[in-house]
PDB file of C-alpha atoms and ligand atoms in Angstrom:
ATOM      1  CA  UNK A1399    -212.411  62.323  77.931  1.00  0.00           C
ATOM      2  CA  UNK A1400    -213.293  66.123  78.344  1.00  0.00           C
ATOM      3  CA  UNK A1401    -216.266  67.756  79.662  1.00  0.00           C
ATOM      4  CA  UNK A1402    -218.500  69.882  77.931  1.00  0.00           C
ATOM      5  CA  UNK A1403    -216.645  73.304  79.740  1.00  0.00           C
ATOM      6  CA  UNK A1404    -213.345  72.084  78.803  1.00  0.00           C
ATOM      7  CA  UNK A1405    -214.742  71.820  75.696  1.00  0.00           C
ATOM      8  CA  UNK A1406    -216.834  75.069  75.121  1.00  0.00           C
ATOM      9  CA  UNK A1407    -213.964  76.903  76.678  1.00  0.00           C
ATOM     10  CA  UNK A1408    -211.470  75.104  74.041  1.00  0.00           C
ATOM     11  CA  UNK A1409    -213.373  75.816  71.264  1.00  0.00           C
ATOM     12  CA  UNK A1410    -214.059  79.174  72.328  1.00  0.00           C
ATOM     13  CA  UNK A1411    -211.709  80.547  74.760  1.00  0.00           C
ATOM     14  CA  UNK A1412    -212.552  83.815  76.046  1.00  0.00           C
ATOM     15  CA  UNK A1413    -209.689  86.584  76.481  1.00  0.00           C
ATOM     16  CA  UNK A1414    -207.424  85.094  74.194  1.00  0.00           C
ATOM     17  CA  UNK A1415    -204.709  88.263  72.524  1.00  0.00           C
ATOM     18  CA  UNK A1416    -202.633  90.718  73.431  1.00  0.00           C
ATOM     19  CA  UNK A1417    -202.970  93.879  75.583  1.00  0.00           C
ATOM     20  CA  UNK A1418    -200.397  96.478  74.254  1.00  0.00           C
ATOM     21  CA  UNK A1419    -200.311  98.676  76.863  1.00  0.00           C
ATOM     22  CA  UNK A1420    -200.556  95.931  79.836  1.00  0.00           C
ATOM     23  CA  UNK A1421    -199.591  96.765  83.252  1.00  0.00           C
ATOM     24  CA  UNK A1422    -198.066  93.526  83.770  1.00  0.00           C
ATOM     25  CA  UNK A1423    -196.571  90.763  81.526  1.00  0.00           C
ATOM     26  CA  UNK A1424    -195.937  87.422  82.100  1.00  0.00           C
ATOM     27  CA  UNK A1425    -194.591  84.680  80.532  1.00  0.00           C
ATOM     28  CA  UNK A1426    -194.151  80.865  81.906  1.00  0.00           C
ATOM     29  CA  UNK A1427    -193.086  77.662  80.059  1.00  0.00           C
ATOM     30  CA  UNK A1428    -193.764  74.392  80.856  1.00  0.00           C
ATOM     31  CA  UNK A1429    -190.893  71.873  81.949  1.00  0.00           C
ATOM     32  CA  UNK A1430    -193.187  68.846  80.725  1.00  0.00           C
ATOM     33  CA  UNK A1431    -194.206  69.630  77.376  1.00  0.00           C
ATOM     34  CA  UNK A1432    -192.262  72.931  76.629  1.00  0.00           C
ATOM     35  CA  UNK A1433    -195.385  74.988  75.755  1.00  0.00           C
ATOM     36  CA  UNK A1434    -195.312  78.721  76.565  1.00  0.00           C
ATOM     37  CA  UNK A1435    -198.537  80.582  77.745  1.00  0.00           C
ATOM     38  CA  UNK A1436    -197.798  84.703  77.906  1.00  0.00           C
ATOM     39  CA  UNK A1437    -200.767  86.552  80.411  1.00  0.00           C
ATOM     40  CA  UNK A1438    -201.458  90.278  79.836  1.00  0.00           C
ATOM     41  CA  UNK A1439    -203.035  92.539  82.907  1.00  0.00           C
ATOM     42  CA  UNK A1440    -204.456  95.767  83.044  1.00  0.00           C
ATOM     43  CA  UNK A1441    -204.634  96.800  86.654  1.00  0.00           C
ATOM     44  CA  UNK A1442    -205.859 100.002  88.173  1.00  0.00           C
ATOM     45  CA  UNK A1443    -206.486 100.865  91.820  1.00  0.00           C
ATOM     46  CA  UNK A1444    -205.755  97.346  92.732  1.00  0.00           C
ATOM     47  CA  UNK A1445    -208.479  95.863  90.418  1.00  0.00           C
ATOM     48  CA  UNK A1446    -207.661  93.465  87.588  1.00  0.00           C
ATOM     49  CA  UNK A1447    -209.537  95.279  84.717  1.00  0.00           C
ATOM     50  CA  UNK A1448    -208.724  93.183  82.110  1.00  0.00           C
ATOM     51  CA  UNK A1449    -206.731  90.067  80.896  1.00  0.00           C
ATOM     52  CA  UNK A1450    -205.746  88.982  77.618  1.00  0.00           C
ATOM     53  CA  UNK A1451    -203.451  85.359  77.293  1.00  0.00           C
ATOM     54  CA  UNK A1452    -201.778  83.836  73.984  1.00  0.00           C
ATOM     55  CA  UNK A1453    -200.498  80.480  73.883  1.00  0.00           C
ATOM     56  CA  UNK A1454    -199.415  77.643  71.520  1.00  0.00           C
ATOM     57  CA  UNK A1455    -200.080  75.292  74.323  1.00  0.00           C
ATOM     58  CA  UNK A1456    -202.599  72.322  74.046  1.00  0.00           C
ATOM     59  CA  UNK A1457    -206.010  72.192  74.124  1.00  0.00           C
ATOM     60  CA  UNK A1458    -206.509  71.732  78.495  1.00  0.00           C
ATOM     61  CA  UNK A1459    -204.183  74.916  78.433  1.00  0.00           C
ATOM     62  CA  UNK A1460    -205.888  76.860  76.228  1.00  0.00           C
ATOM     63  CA  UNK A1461    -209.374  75.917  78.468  1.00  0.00           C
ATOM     64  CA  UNK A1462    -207.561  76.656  81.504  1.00  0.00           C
ATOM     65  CA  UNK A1463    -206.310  79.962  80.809  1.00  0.00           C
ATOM     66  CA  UNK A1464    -209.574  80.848  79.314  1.00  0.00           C
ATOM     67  CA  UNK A1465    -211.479  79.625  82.234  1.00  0.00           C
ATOM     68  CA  UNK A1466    -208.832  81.746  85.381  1.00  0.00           C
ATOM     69  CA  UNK A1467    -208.501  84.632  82.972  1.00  0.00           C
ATOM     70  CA  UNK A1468    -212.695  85.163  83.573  1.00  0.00           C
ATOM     71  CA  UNK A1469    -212.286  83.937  87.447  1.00  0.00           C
ATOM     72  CA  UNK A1470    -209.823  86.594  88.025  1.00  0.00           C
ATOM     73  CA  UNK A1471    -211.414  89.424  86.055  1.00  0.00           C
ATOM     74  CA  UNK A1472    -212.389  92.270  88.161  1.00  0.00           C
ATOM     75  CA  UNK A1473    -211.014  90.881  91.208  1.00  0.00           C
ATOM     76  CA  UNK A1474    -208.343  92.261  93.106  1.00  0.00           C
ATOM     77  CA  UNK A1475    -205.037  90.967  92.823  1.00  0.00           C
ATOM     78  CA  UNK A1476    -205.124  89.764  96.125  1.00  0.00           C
ATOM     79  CA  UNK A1477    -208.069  87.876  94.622  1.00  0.00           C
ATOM     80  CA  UNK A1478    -206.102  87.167  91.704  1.00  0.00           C
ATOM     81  CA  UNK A1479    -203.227  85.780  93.533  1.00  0.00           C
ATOM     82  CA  UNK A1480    -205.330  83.480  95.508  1.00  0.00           C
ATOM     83  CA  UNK A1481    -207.074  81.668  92.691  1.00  0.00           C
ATOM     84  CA  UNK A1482    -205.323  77.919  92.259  1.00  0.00           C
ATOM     85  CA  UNK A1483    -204.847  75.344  89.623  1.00  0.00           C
ATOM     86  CA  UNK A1484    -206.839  73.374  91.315  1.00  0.00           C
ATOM     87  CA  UNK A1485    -209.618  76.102  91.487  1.00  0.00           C
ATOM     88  CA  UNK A1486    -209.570  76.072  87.740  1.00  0.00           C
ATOM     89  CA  UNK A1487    -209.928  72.314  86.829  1.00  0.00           C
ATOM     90  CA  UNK A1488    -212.875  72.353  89.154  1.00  0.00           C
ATOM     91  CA  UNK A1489    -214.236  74.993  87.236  1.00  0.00           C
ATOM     92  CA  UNK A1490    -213.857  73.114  84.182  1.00  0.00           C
ATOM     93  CA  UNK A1491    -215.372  70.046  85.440  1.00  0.00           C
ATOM     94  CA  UNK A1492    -212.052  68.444  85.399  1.00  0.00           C
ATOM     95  CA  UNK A1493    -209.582  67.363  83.107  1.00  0.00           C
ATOM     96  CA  UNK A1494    -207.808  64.184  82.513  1.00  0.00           C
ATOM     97  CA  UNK A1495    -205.052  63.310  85.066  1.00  0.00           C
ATOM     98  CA  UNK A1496    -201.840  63.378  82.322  1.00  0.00           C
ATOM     99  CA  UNK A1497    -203.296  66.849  81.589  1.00  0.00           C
ATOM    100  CA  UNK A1498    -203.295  68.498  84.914  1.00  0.00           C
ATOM    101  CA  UNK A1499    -199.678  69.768  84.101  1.00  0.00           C
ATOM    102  CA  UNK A1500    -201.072  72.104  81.088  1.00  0.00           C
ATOM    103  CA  UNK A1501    -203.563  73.579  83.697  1.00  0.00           C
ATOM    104  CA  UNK A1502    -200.291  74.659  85.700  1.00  0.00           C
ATOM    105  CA  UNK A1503    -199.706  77.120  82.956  1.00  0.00           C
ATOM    106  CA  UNK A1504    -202.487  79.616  83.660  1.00  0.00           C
ATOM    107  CA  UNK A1505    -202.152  80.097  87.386  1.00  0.00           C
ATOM    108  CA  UNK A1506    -198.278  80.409  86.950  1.00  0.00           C
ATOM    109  CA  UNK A1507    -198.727  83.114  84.408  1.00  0.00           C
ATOM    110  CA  UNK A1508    -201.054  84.985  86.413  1.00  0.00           C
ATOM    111  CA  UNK A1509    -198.589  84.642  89.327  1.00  0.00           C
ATOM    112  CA  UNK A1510    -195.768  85.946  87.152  1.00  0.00           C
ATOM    113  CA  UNK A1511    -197.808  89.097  85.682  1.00  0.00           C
ATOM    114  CA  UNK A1512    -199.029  90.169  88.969  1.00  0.00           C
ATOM    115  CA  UNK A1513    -195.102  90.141  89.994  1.00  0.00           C
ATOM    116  CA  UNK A1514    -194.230  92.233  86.748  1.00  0.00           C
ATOM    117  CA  UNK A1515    -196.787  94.481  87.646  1.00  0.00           C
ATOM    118  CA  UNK A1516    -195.366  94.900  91.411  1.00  0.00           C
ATOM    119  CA  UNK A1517    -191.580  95.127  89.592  1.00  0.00           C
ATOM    120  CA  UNK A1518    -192.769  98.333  87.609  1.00  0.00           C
ATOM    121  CA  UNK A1519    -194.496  99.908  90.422  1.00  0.00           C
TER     122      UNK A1519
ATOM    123  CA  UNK B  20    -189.700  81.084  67.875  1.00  0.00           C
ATOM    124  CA  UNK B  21    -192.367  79.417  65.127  1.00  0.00           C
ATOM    125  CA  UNK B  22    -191.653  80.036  60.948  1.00  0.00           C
ATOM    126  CA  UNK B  23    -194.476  81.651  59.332  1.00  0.00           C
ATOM    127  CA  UNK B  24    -195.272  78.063  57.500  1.00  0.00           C
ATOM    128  CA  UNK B  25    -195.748  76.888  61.143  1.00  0.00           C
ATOM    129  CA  UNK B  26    -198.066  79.914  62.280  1.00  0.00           C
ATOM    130  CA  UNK B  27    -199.755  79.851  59.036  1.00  0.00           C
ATOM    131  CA  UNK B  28    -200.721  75.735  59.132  1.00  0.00           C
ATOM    132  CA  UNK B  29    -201.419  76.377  63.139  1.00  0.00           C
ATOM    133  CA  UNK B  30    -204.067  79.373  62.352  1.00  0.00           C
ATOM    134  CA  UNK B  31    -205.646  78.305  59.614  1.00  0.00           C
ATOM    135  CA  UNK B  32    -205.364  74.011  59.603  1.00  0.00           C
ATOM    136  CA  UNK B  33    -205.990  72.064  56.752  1.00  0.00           C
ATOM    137  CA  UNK B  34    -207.783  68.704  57.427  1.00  0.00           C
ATOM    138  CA  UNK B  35    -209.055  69.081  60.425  1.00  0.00           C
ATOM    139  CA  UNK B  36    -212.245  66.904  61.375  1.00  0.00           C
ATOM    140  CA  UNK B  37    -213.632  63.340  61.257  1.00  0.00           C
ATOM    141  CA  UNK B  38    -214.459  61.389  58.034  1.00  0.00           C
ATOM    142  CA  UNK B  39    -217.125  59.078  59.319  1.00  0.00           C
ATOM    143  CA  UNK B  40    -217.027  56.376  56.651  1.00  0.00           C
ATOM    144  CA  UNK B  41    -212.879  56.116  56.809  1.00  0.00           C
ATOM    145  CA  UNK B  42    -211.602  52.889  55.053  1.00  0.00           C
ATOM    146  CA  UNK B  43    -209.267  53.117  58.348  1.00  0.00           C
ATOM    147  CA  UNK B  44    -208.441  55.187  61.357  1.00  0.00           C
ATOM    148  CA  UNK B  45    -205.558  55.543  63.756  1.00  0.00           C
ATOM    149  CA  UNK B  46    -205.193  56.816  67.213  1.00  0.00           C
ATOM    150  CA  UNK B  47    -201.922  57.776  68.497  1.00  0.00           C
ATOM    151  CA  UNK B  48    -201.063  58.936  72.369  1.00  0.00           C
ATOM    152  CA  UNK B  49    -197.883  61.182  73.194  1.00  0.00           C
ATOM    153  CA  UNK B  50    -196.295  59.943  75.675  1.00  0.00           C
ATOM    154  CA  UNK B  51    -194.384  62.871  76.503  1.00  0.00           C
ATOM    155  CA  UNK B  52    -197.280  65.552  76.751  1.00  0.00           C
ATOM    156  CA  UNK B  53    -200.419  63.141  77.186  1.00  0.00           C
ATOM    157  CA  UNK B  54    -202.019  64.512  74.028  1.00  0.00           C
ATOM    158  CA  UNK B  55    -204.107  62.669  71.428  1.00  0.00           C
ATOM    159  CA  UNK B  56    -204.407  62.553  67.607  1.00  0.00           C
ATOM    160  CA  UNK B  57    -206.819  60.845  65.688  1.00  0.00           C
ATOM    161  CA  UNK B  58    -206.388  60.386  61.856  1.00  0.00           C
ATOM    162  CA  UNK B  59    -209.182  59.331  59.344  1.00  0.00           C
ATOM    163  CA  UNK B  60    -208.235  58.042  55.534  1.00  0.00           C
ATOM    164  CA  UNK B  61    -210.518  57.169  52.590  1.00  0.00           C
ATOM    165  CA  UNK B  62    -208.402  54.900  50.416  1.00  0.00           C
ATOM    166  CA  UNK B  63    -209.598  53.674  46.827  1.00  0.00           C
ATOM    167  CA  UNK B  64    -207.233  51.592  44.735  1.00  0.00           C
ATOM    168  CA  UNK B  65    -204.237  51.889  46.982  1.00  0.00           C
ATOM    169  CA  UNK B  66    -204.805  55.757  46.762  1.00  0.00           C
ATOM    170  CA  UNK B  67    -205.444  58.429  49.848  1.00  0.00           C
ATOM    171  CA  UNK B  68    -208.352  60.298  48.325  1.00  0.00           C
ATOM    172  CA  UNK B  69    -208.812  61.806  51.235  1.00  0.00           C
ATOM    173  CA  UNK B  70    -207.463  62.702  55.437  1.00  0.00           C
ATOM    174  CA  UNK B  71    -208.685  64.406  58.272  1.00  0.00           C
ATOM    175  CA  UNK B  72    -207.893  64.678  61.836  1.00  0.00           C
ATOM    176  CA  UNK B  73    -208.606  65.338  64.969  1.00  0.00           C
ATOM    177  CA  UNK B  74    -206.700  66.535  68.693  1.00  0.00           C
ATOM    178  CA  UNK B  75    -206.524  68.327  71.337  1.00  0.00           C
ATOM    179  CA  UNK B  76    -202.767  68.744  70.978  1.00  0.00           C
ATOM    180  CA  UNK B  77    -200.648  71.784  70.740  1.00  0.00           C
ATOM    181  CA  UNK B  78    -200.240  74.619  68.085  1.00  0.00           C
ATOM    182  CA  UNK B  79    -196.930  72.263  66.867  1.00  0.00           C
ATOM    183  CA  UNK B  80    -199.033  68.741  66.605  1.00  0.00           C
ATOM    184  CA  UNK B  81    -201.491  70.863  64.599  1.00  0.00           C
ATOM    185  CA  UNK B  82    -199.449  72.379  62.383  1.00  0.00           C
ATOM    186  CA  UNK B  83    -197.473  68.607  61.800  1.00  0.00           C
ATOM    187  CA  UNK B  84    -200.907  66.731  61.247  1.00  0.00           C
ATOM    188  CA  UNK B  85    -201.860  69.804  58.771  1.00  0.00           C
ATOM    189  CA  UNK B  86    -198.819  69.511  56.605  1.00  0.00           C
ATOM    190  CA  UNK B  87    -198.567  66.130  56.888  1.00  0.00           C
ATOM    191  CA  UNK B  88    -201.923  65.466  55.743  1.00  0.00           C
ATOM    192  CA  UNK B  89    -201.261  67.710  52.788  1.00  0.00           C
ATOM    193  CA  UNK B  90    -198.324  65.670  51.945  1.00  0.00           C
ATOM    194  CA  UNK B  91    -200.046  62.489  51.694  1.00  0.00           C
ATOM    195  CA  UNK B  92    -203.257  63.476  49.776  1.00  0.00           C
ATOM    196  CA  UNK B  93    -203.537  61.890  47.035  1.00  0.00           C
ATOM    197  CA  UNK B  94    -200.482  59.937  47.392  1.00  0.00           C
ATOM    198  CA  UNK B  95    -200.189  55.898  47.226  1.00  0.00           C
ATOM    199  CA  UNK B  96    -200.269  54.252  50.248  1.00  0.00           C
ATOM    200  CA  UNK B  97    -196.651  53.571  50.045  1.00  0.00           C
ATOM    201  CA  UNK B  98    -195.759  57.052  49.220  1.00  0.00           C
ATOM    202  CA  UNK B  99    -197.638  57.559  52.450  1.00  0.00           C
ATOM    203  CA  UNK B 100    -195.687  55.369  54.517  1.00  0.00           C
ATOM    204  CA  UNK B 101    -192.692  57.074  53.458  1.00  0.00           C
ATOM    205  CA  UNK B 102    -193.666  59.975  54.791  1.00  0.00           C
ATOM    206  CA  UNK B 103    -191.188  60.891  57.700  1.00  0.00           C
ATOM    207  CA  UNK B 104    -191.355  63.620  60.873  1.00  0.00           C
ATOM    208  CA  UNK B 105    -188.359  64.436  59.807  1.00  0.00           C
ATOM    209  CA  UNK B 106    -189.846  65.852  56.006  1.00  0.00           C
ATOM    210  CA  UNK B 107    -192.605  67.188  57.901  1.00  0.00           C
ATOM    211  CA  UNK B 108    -190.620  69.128  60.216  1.00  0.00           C
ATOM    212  CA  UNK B 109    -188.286  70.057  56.953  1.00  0.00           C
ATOM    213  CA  UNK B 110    -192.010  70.899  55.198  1.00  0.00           C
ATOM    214  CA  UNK B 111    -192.640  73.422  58.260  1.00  0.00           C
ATOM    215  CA  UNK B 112    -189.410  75.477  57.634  1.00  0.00           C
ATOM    216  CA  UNK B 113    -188.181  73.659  61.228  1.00  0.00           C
ATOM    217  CA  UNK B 114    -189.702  73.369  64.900  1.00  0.00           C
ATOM    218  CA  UNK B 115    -188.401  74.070  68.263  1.00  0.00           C
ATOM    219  CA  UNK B 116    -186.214  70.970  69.914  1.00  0.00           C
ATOM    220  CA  UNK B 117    -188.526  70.845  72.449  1.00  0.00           C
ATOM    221  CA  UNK B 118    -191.513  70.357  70.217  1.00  0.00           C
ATOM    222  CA  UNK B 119    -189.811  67.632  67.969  1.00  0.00           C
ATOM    223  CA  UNK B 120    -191.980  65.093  69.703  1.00  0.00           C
ATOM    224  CA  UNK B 121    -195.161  66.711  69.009  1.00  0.00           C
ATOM    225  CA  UNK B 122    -194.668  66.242  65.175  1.00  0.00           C
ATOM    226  CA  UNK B 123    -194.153  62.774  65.805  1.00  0.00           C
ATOM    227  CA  UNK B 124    -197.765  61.901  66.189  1.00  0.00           C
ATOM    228  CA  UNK B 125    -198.506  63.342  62.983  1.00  0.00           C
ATOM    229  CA  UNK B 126    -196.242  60.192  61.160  1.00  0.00           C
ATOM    230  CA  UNK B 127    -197.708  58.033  64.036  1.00  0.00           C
ATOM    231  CA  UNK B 128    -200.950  58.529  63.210  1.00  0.00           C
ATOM    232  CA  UNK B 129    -201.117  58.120  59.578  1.00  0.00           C
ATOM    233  CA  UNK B 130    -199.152  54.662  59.791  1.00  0.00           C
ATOM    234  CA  UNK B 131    -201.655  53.628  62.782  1.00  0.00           C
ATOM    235  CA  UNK B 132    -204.606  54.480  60.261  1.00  0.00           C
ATOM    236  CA  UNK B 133    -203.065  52.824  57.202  1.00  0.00           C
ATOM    237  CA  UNK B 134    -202.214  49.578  59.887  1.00  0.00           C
ATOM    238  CA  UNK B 135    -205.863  49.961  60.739  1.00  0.00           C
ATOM    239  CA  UNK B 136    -207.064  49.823  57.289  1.00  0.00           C
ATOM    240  CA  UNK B 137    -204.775  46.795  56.331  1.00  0.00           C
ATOM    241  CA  UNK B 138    -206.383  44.698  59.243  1.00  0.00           C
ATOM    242  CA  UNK B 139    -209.694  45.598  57.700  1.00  0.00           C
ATOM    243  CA  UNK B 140    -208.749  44.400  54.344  1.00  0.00           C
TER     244      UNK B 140
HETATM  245  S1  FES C  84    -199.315  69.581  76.346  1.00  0.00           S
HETATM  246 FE1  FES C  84    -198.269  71.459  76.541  1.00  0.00          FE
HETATM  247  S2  FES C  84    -199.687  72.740  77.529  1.00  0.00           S
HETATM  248 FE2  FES C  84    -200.738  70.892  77.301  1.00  0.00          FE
END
């Protein structure tokens, strides 16, 4: 049902917490399940220096934010911004067709902190 | 948004894994969400001696199956069957309304398991 990256990346997700003093928050539910996932940046001079998420969401959520939260770190936001949903379950190796919606989650987040980072500034 | 009984049964789950020699085992699907949960029982003498299960579901189905596991432990089958979402949810100190259905597979499961062991026997 899941591949081996989903997997590794479920069972250990990388960049999961909180950054207190973030540059940008942002926070996203999902319509489908009603799951929340909450992305933390730290920007400077355009570059995404680090990312921290938290989530109650499902296991494909918690592998797809753990999976774009290391594509997008150290890339420019531009970078950031460009990095799809798709991108991310081909990174993974895939995930099962009723879970595509969970994988929505991460790039929306990272949409929404990059625009709470542009609000502040 | 989640009661500390919630956050506590979602951090730190009790029951979670496979038993391989279950007397039966039940597989449930959300239908809402997509998400799985698998439930293992070793029954002697129309006693649960023991549960454990599986999933790739949310911080909410986890906590359910974790309580709800608790609850029937050592119970009598029919004790077990008695067991409702609705005293698991009660059990948890409450959920959100939109994660009500996760909870459900919880109950779901543990019928689908004792069902499985019935057709065995
Ligand atoms: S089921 Fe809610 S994020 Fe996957």
């Amino acid at each position: 049902l899941y591949t081996d990256t989903v997997m590794d990346h479920f069972m250990h997700p990388r960049n999961v917490g909180e950054i207190a003093d973030a540059d940008g928050v942002g926070q996203v539910g999902n319509a489908k399940c009603g799951d929340i996932m909450k992305m933390y940046l730290k920007i400077k001079d355009g570059v995404i220096e680090d990312v921290k998420f938290e989530t109650f969401g499902c296991g494909s959520a918690i592998a797809s934010s753990s999976m774009a939260t290391e594509m997008i770190k150290g890339k420019t936001i531009d970078e950031a911004l460009a990095v799809t949903n798709r991108q991310v379950v081909e990174a993974l190796g895939g995930l099962p067709a009723h879970k595509l919606h969970c994988s929505v989650l991460a790039e929306e987040s990272i949409k929404s902190a990059i625009k709470n980072y542009y609000d502040r500034n």
